[in-house]
């Protein structure tokens, strides 16, 4: 009975020190990028990793990027939820960022258990031979990317802020981003290089389990009548919807910028942010770019108003131009 | 056995209660931490009393009063004076713009009523508005709060959820004028 009592108490943390007796051997990120398994030999990426390029890339001040995913041998992706694939334990994803042809940082997301993930960022050395783990708080102003502007490596908390805490997602690796029905107007889209994985490859190689049977005959595509709307919604999906989504609500905000919900939750909504000097400020005001807070915040790099709030010090002018035209023309309104 | 079983069930009941809502001792601890950490200094508006400015406890921790419409921020000299505050100690202007102190009461629409404990911890750890937005702005000493232990942060949150909810929609911060203000 005593043992039962102690076990019951321990289960609820009522025995002093009980929690401290539990094993706490959570995997830690290696000190060097070269120790993470990315390379088969010095500077040579392991050919077994899956290189990919999302159709709607995230804007990071014009950085050139390379991405790889490692699936442990014999494992597959659970593709039942098309918007939130469940990756097997042991999955690793790397993203390399280059400015001016030089590698600046490589980020790692590593699924170490059913609900545990390691986030790590590695800063490249001057000789470009390896990269070193940066502290948990990130590395501010790690490299100059334009006169007077420097790229900061985000903190691990910031990584979790975008990728999730419990249900972590590799944001550029899902059915829409890998769809063969690529948006020809996608902003900053990278051409698929030989050997890059696509949705078709994942299905053919039986790496995706549980996906709908017609996934390849009807691959994911943002539903929009006008090409400009498809492109705008794709951009918002990649650059805004990691945070602004109804299934991960932000207290007090109802904004959901995923393609299916963006227009419904943003059009003519007052939002909490007011454009300075603008009496009638809306999140997205059809026909009125000057009243659209979404556009104002995209075009701002003031600490108080910029969106996204981290990861960028340069305005994505091509995106601002596209969204300004799109809002002015409003091809999503019934009259069109 | 006849005595042990009720005792075990009672203990389990206590444990379950602890797993759900925080106990009184946790809330008391939170109240103590809030009182010694200076939260009231800016989040409880000051009012003028017979002995000078004093906290308006009818608005305890509800942030900058919605009804107190501030005029445009004064133009600041080039320095070394750098920032000014309202008499209520809830509005501030400086090189970062204009900031208003937040409503920390559990009002669901305008305060922390719709927040989870995890979101509160995330806000502190990241130092970001709502846990994932812009940086939390001056003069909030978020760096001090980031040094507080997790149990103490949970106690603070538990206390803030236990106080009276006050409906008070604090204005959003305002960007500074486009002309940069010299910092030195």
XYZ file of C-alpha atoms in Angstrom:
520
model
C 0.000 0.000 0.000
C 2.850 2.338 0.867
C 4.397 1.780 -2.546
C 1.064 2.450 -4.210
C 0.654 5.613 -2.210
C 4.144 6.844 -3.082
C 3.643 6.020 -6.749
C 0.360 7.899 -6.782
C 1.925 10.896 -5.105
C 4.949 10.828 -7.369
C 2.701 10.749 -10.409
C 1.293 14.108 -9.344
C 4.627 15.551 -8.323
C 3.778 15.578 -4.630
C 6.914 13.755 -3.506
C 9.716 16.266 -3.096
C 12.451 15.579 -5.562
C 10.387 13.084 -7.511
C 10.731 15.065 -10.689
C 14.459 15.271 -10.258
C 14.752 11.502 -10.263
C 13.323 11.246 -13.777
C 15.911 10.795 -16.501
C 16.651 14.033 -18.287
C 18.790 13.018 -21.193
C 17.273 15.153 -23.892
C 19.486 15.197 -26.968
C 21.502 18.342 -27.413
C 22.611 19.866 -30.724
C 26.231 19.127 -31.643
C 28.749 21.941 -31.366
C 29.614 21.927 -35.061
C 27.406 21.738 -38.134
C 29.713 19.070 -39.529
C 28.671 16.845 -36.617
C 24.945 17.036 -37.364
C 24.933 14.511 -40.198
C 24.430 16.985 -43.022
C 27.656 16.080 -44.808
C 28.964 12.760 -46.075
C 32.423 14.269 -46.410
C 33.890 17.677 -45.862
C 31.572 20.136 -47.610
C 29.730 17.364 -49.468
C 26.074 17.031 -48.537
C 25.006 13.443 -47.956
C 23.272 12.354 -51.149
C 20.651 10.466 -49.167
C 19.182 13.713 -47.884
C 16.204 15.121 -49.765
C 16.946 18.507 -51.290
C 13.853 20.617 -51.924
C 12.672 24.111 -52.802
C 9.235 25.351 -51.684
C 7.183 27.114 -54.330
C 6.511 30.035 -51.967
C 9.784 30.795 -50.173
C 10.107 32.870 -47.027
C 11.709 36.272 -47.568
C 15.003 36.589 -45.699
C 16.468 39.783 -47.111
C 17.179 38.157 -50.439
C 19.300 35.368 -48.998
C 20.015 32.431 -51.278
C 18.947 29.257 -49.545
C 19.431 25.530 -49.740
C 17.309 23.041 -47.882
C 17.657 19.363 -47.081
C 15.555 16.854 -45.196
C 16.739 13.578 -43.693
C 14.270 10.772 -43.070
C 15.638 7.840 -41.063
C 15.916 4.659 -43.106
C 12.651 2.757 -43.329
C 10.492 5.625 -42.056
C 7.749 7.496 -43.860
C 5.829 10.740 -43.493
C 2.274 10.615 -42.162
C 0.483 12.659 -44.813
C -3.090 12.346 -43.596
C -3.207 16.013 -42.604
C -2.223 17.753 -45.807
C -1.426 21.020 -44.061
C 0.506 19.462 -41.220
C 2.486 16.412 -42.186
C 3.728 14.356 -39.247
C 7.374 13.546 -39.674
C 8.978 10.438 -38.188
C 11.201 10.571 -35.130
C 14.764 11.126 -36.245
C 13.856 13.566 -39.024
C 16.354 16.364 -39.493
C 15.881 19.457 -41.634
C 18.621 21.921 -42.516
C 18.402 25.318 -44.173
C 21.507 27.140 -45.352
C 21.473 30.942 -45.806
C 23.908 32.716 -48.126
C 24.406 36.430 -48.673
C 26.650 37.662 -51.452
C 27.731 34.112 -52.184
C 28.963 33.487 -48.637
C 27.398 31.037 -46.246
C 26.247 32.888 -43.127
C 24.148 30.447 -41.148
C 22.610 26.990 -41.300
C 19.594 26.126 -39.195
C 18.714 22.651 -37.961
C 15.402 21.237 -36.774
C 15.704 17.694 -35.423
C 12.809 15.561 -34.217
C 14.237 13.641 -31.292
C 11.040 12.053 -29.965
C 7.310 11.908 -30.679
C 6.870 15.389 -29.213
C 10.404 16.668 -28.739
C 12.457 18.724 -31.127
C 15.884 20.287 -31.112
C 16.316 23.696 -32.724
C 19.795 24.945 -33.485
C 21.528 27.564 -35.596
C 25.124 27.406 -36.770
C 27.185 30.436 -37.767
C 29.705 29.870 -40.550
C 33.359 30.653 -39.988
C 35.419 33.070 -42.063
C 37.098 30.251 -43.976
C 33.674 28.763 -44.838
C 34.862 25.345 -43.690
C 32.379 24.711 -40.881
C 29.794 26.420 -38.721
C 29.560 26.652 -34.943
C 26.467 26.355 -32.769
C 25.275 29.795 -31.719
C 23.977 30.436 -28.202
C 20.361 29.820 -27.351
C 19.652 33.543 -27.514
C 20.851 33.763 -31.121
C 23.560 35.932 -32.598
C 22.565 39.531 -33.302
C 24.100 41.238 -36.293
C 26.002 38.173 -37.425
C 26.856 39.388 -40.926
C 26.557 42.515 -43.045
C 24.114 42.043 -45.898
C 23.879 45.629 -47.134
C 25.625 48.853 -46.178
C 24.776 49.447 -42.547
C 22.428 46.472 -42.328
C 23.289 43.190 -40.689
C 21.616 39.804 -40.580
C 20.807 38.465 -37.107
C 20.615 34.781 -36.307
C 17.366 34.239 -34.399
C 17.085 32.774 -30.924
C 15.768 29.267 -30.407
C 12.639 30.748 -28.822
C 12.114 32.690 -32.042
C 12.559 29.458 -34.020
C 9.806 27.884 -31.945
C 7.675 30.992 -32.386
C 7.355 30.279 -36.112
C 7.739 26.500 -36.299
C 5.590 25.665 -33.280
C 6.206 24.284 -29.860
C 4.144 21.124 -29.542
C 3.283 20.426 -33.161
C 6.389 21.507 -34.988
C 6.280 21.972 -38.752
C 8.976 22.218 -41.377
C 7.251 25.185 -42.949
C 8.505 24.823 -46.510
C 8.003 21.063 -46.590
C 4.338 20.235 -47.075
C 1.928 19.289 -49.835
C 1.272 22.838 -51.061
C 4.898 23.897 -50.999
C 6.048 20.784 -52.872
C 3.071 20.638 -55.216
C 3.948 20.051 -58.880
C 1.224 22.576 -59.732
C 3.627 25.432 -59.057
C 2.529 29.030 -59.172
C 4.329 30.662 -62.121
C 3.932 34.048 -60.443
C 5.309 33.021 -57.035
C 7.603 35.713 -55.703
C 11.303 34.858 -55.448
C 10.557 31.292 -56.504
C 13.616 29.137 -56.961
C 13.870 26.877 -59.964
C 13.790 23.195 -59.167
C 17.274 21.775 -59.530
C 17.937 18.230 -60.749
C 17.556 15.804 -57.893
C 15.264 17.996 -55.823
C 12.368 16.158 -54.264
C 8.785 16.967 -55.266
C 5.416 15.749 -54.108
C 5.386 13.229 -56.970
C 8.717 11.817 -55.843
C 7.519 11.400 -52.276
C 4.476 9.459 -53.471
C 6.337 7.354 -56.013
C 9.067 6.523 -53.514
C 6.384 5.598 -50.941
C 7.675 8.118 -48.450
C 4.225 9.583 -47.867
C 1.588 7.487 -46.128
C -2.113 8.194 -45.730
C -2.373 11.016 -48.243
C -5.568 11.316 -50.284
C -5.537 8.991 -53.300
C -5.966 11.763 -55.842
C -3.104 13.822 -54.500
C -1.155 13.643 -57.732
C -4.073 13.990 -60.139
C -5.325 16.975 -58.111
C -2.234 18.395 -56.437
C -2.658 21.220 -53.917
C -3.181 24.640 -55.443
C -4.377 27.862 -53.875
C -7.948 28.440 -55.052
C -8.140 31.856 -56.649
C -9.774 33.186 -59.787
C -7.054 35.702 -60.539
C -3.377 34.753 -60.802
C -2.480 37.832 -58.740
C -4.637 36.578 -55.885
C -3.064 33.132 -56.011
C 0.379 34.696 -55.802
C -0.566 37.107 -53.010
C -2.168 34.396 -50.903
C 0.827 32.136 -51.462
C 3.129 34.894 -50.282
C 1.020 35.482 -47.163
C 0.996 31.755 -46.490
C 4.778 31.543 -46.529
C 5.584 34.805 -44.786
C 2.717 35.438 -42.381
C 0.639 32.323 -41.752
C 3.192 30.535 -39.593
C 1.997 32.828 -36.810
C -1.354 34.124 -38.053
C -3.448 30.973 -38.103
C -6.613 30.045 -36.288
C -5.305 26.722 -35.004
C -2.573 28.555 -33.077
C -4.500 31.596 -31.909
C -2.687 34.695 -30.725
C -4.557 36.215 -27.774
C -6.878 38.944 -28.956
C -6.204 38.420 -32.675
C -8.549 36.635 -35.023
C -6.384 37.052 -38.099
C -5.782 33.870 -40.095
C -3.609 34.419 -43.165
C -3.706 30.888 -44.513
C -5.106 30.928 -48.080
C -8.564 29.644 -47.175
C -9.102 32.214 -44.431
C -6.998 35.249 -45.343
C -9.636 37.263 -47.180
C -12.376 36.386 -44.709
C -10.380 37.450 -41.647
C -8.476 40.419 -43.084
C -10.819 42.240 -45.495
C -12.100 45.486 -43.985
C -11.208 44.341 -40.468
C -10.026 47.177 -38.210
C -7.329 45.133 -36.455
C -5.412 46.493 -33.481
C -2.771 48.391 -35.451
C -3.492 51.860 -36.774
C -1.478 53.280 -39.669
C 0.010 56.571 -38.448
C -1.893 59.504 -39.896
C -4.544 57.264 -41.446
C -8.016 57.752 -40.015
C -9.579 54.681 -41.644
C -7.007 51.972 -41.081
C -7.952 48.388 -41.920
C -5.981 45.167 -42.047
C -6.728 44.928 -45.735
C -8.828 47.610 -47.406
C -9.873 46.650 -50.971
C -8.989 49.372 -53.437
C -7.041 51.301 -50.816
C -3.427 50.244 -50.320
C -2.824 53.387 -48.256
C -5.398 52.230 -45.690
C -4.169 48.631 -45.548
C -2.191 47.986 -42.376
C -0.973 44.647 -43.718
C 0.814 46.437 -46.556
C 2.078 49.226 -44.306
C 3.632 46.719 -41.919
C 5.167 44.674 -44.737
C 6.754 47.873 -46.033
C 8.054 48.931 -42.619
C 11.260 47.979 -40.904
C 10.569 50.038 -37.829
C 10.848 47.807 -34.782
C 7.360 48.724 -33.681
C 5.506 47.948 -36.859
C 7.506 45.679 -39.154
C 6.033 42.395 -40.297
C 7.191 39.732 -40.028
C 8.599 40.968 -36.737
C 11.869 39.076 -37.044
C 14.206 37.496 -39.555
C 14.435 40.459 -41.905
C 15.933 43.950 -41.971
C 15.195 44.702 -45.631
C 11.768 45.366 -47.079
C 10.710 42.840 -49.702
C 9.977 45.489 -52.318
C 8.822 43.036 -54.981
C 6.228 41.684 -52.577
C 5.154 45.143 -51.465
C 4.719 46.163 -55.098
C 2.709 43.049 -55.914
C 0.426 43.386 -52.915
C -0.040 47.112 -53.480
C -1.244 46.430 -57.032
C -3.342 43.508 -55.847
C -5.073 45.540 -53.143
C -5.589 48.480 -55.524
C -7.081 46.268 -58.234
C -8.855 43.954 -55.769
C -9.448 41.129 -58.253
C -10.915 39.106 -55.382
C -14.046 41.274 -55.175
C -17.297 40.000 -56.771
C -17.337 42.772 -59.391
C -14.305 41.292 -61.081
C -7.260 -0.264 4.918
C -10.531 1.401 5.717
C -8.639 4.541 6.752
C -5.935 4.396 4.110
C -8.294 4.381 1.149
C -10.067 7.660 1.974
C -6.687 9.197 2.803
C -5.287 8.147 -0.568
C -8.354 9.433 -2.376
C -8.135 12.715 -0.511
C -4.495 13.105 -1.477
C -5.282 12.320 -5.073
C -8.026 14.915 -4.932
C -5.545 17.472 -3.697
C -3.143 16.484 -6.441
C -5.791 16.778 -9.126
C -6.823 20.137 -7.781
C -3.205 21.244 -7.911
C -2.870 20.022 -11.481
C -5.839 22.162 -12.517
C -6.210 25.482 -10.760
C -3.361 26.981 -8.752
C -3.641 26.902 -4.982
C -3.954 29.876 -2.679
C -0.306 29.731 -1.712
C 0.734 30.015 -5.361
C -1.541 33.017 -5.849
C -0.208 34.612 -2.660
C 3.301 34.083 -3.950
C 2.321 35.736 -7.224
C 0.798 38.691 -5.391
C 3.985 39.093 -3.404
C 6.149 38.975 -6.535
C 3.952 41.480 -8.374
C 4.055 43.851 -5.421
C 7.849 43.794 -4.988
C 8.658 43.809 -8.707
C 7.210 47.220 -9.424
C 4.417 46.003 -11.733
C 2.001 48.451 -10.133
C 4.342 51.361 -10.827
C 3.293 51.502 -14.456
C 0.384 49.084 -14.862
C -1.772 50.629 -12.117
C -2.578 54.241 -13.102
C -1.713 57.007 -10.715
C -4.380 59.461 -9.568
C -3.946 62.642 -7.623
C -4.717 62.168 -3.917
C -4.491 64.448 -0.894
C -0.816 63.614 -0.491
C 0.031 63.712 -4.148
C -0.013 60.978 -6.812
C -1.122 57.565 -5.614
C -2.085 54.298 -7.339
C -5.733 54.143 -8.346
C -6.498 50.691 -6.989
C -9.969 50.723 -8.532
C -8.043 50.289 -11.796
C -5.480 47.891 -10.377
C -3.090 46.602 -13.056
C -5.454 47.582 -15.873
C -2.839 49.628 -17.749
C -3.206 52.960 -19.474
C -6.835 54.135 -19.053
C -8.719 53.931 -22.337
C -10.511 57.189 -21.548
C -7.274 59.103 -21.040
C -6.702 60.242 -24.615
C -3.190 61.512 -24.905
C -2.444 64.485 -27.143
C 0.328 64.126 -29.706
C 3.642 63.389 -28.035
C 5.722 66.497 -27.346
C 8.660 67.176 -29.595
C 11.707 66.160 -27.640
C 14.918 68.176 -27.568
C 18.019 66.675 -29.080
C 19.254 65.549 -25.691
C 20.465 64.616 -23.214
C 16.789 64.657 -22.081
C 15.363 61.680 -23.893
C 11.876 60.653 -22.838
C 8.784 61.821 -20.986
C 5.865 60.115 -19.264
C 2.261 60.927 -18.492
C 1.143 61.958 -15.014
C -0.688 58.648 -14.817
C 2.658 56.862 -15.347
C 0.993 54.740 -17.997
C 2.073 56.469 -21.223
C 5.619 57.168 -22.338
C 7.299 58.671 -25.339
C 10.918 58.429 -26.387
C 13.064 57.537 -29.374
C 11.167 54.238 -29.669
C 7.779 55.934 -30.130
C 4.800 56.159 -27.793
C 4.021 53.243 -25.526
C 1.121 52.532 -23.212
C 1.203 50.060 -20.356
C -0.785 46.881 -20.883
C -3.928 45.674 -19.172
C -2.805 42.750 -16.994
C -6.219 41.945 -15.543
C -8.079 38.814 -16.668
C -10.541 40.648 -18.900
C -11.039 38.347 -21.874
C -11.196 41.050 -24.543
C -8.733 43.634 -23.343
C -6.515 41.913 -20.776
C -4.947 38.526 -20.150
C -8.231 36.655 -19.815
C -7.814 34.709 -23.044
C -4.128 33.957 -22.446
C -2.861 30.567 -21.405
C -0.049 30.102 -18.936
C 2.089 28.786 -21.796
C 1.497 31.962 -23.802
C 2.472 34.084 -20.808
C 5.708 32.124 -20.387
C 6.361 32.424 -24.122
C 5.903 36.194 -23.955
C 8.479 36.436 -21.183
C 10.995 34.060 -22.766
C 10.862 35.698 -26.172
C 10.486 39.258 -24.926
C 7.975 39.705 -27.726
C 4.505 41.224 -27.767
C 1.947 38.409 -27.486
C 4.869 36.006 -27.425
C 5.679 36.265 -31.134
C 5.282 39.831 -32.340
C 7.424 42.964 -32.027
C 9.864 43.385 -29.191
C 8.284 44.479 -25.928
C 8.948 48.184 -25.756
C 10.508 50.518 -23.178
C 10.132 51.220 -20.363
C 8.950 47.666 -19.609
C 11.898 45.927 -17.898
C 11.264 42.603 -19.624
C 14.909 41.655 -19.099
C 14.259 41.552 -15.348
C 11.224 39.330 -15.783
C 13.291 36.973 -17.946
C 15.444 36.223 -14.909
C 12.459 35.065 -12.859
C 12.184 31.303 -12.345
C 9.436 29.369 -14.117
C 7.547 28.538 -10.876
C 7.583 32.216 -9.941
C 6.396 33.258 -13.411
C 3.573 30.751 -13.108
C 2.714 32.207 -9.707
C 2.643 35.710 -11.198
C 0.343 34.516 -13.965
C -1.889 32.718 -11.472
C -2.188 35.884 -9.410
C -2.940 38.044 -12.448
C -5.690 35.615 -13.438
C -7.193 35.859 -9.928
C -7.607 39.622 -9.674
C -10.766 41.489 -10.759
C -11.135 41.774 -14.530
C -11.288 45.347 -15.781
C -12.446 46.072 -19.308
C -9.936 48.631 -20.554
C -8.685 48.651 -24.117
C -5.191 50.082 -24.085
C -4.191 51.926 -27.290
C -1.597 50.387 -29.583
C 1.872 51.950 -29.511
C 2.693 54.698 -31.973
C 5.731 54.906 -34.183
C 8.033 57.876 -33.699
C 8.246 60.654 -36.219
C 10.069 59.657 -39.371
C 13.021 61.898 -38.532
C 15.430 59.887 -36.401
C 16.001 61.316 -32.959
C 19.694 61.362 -32.025
C 20.496 58.902 -29.262
C 23.719 60.626 -28.205
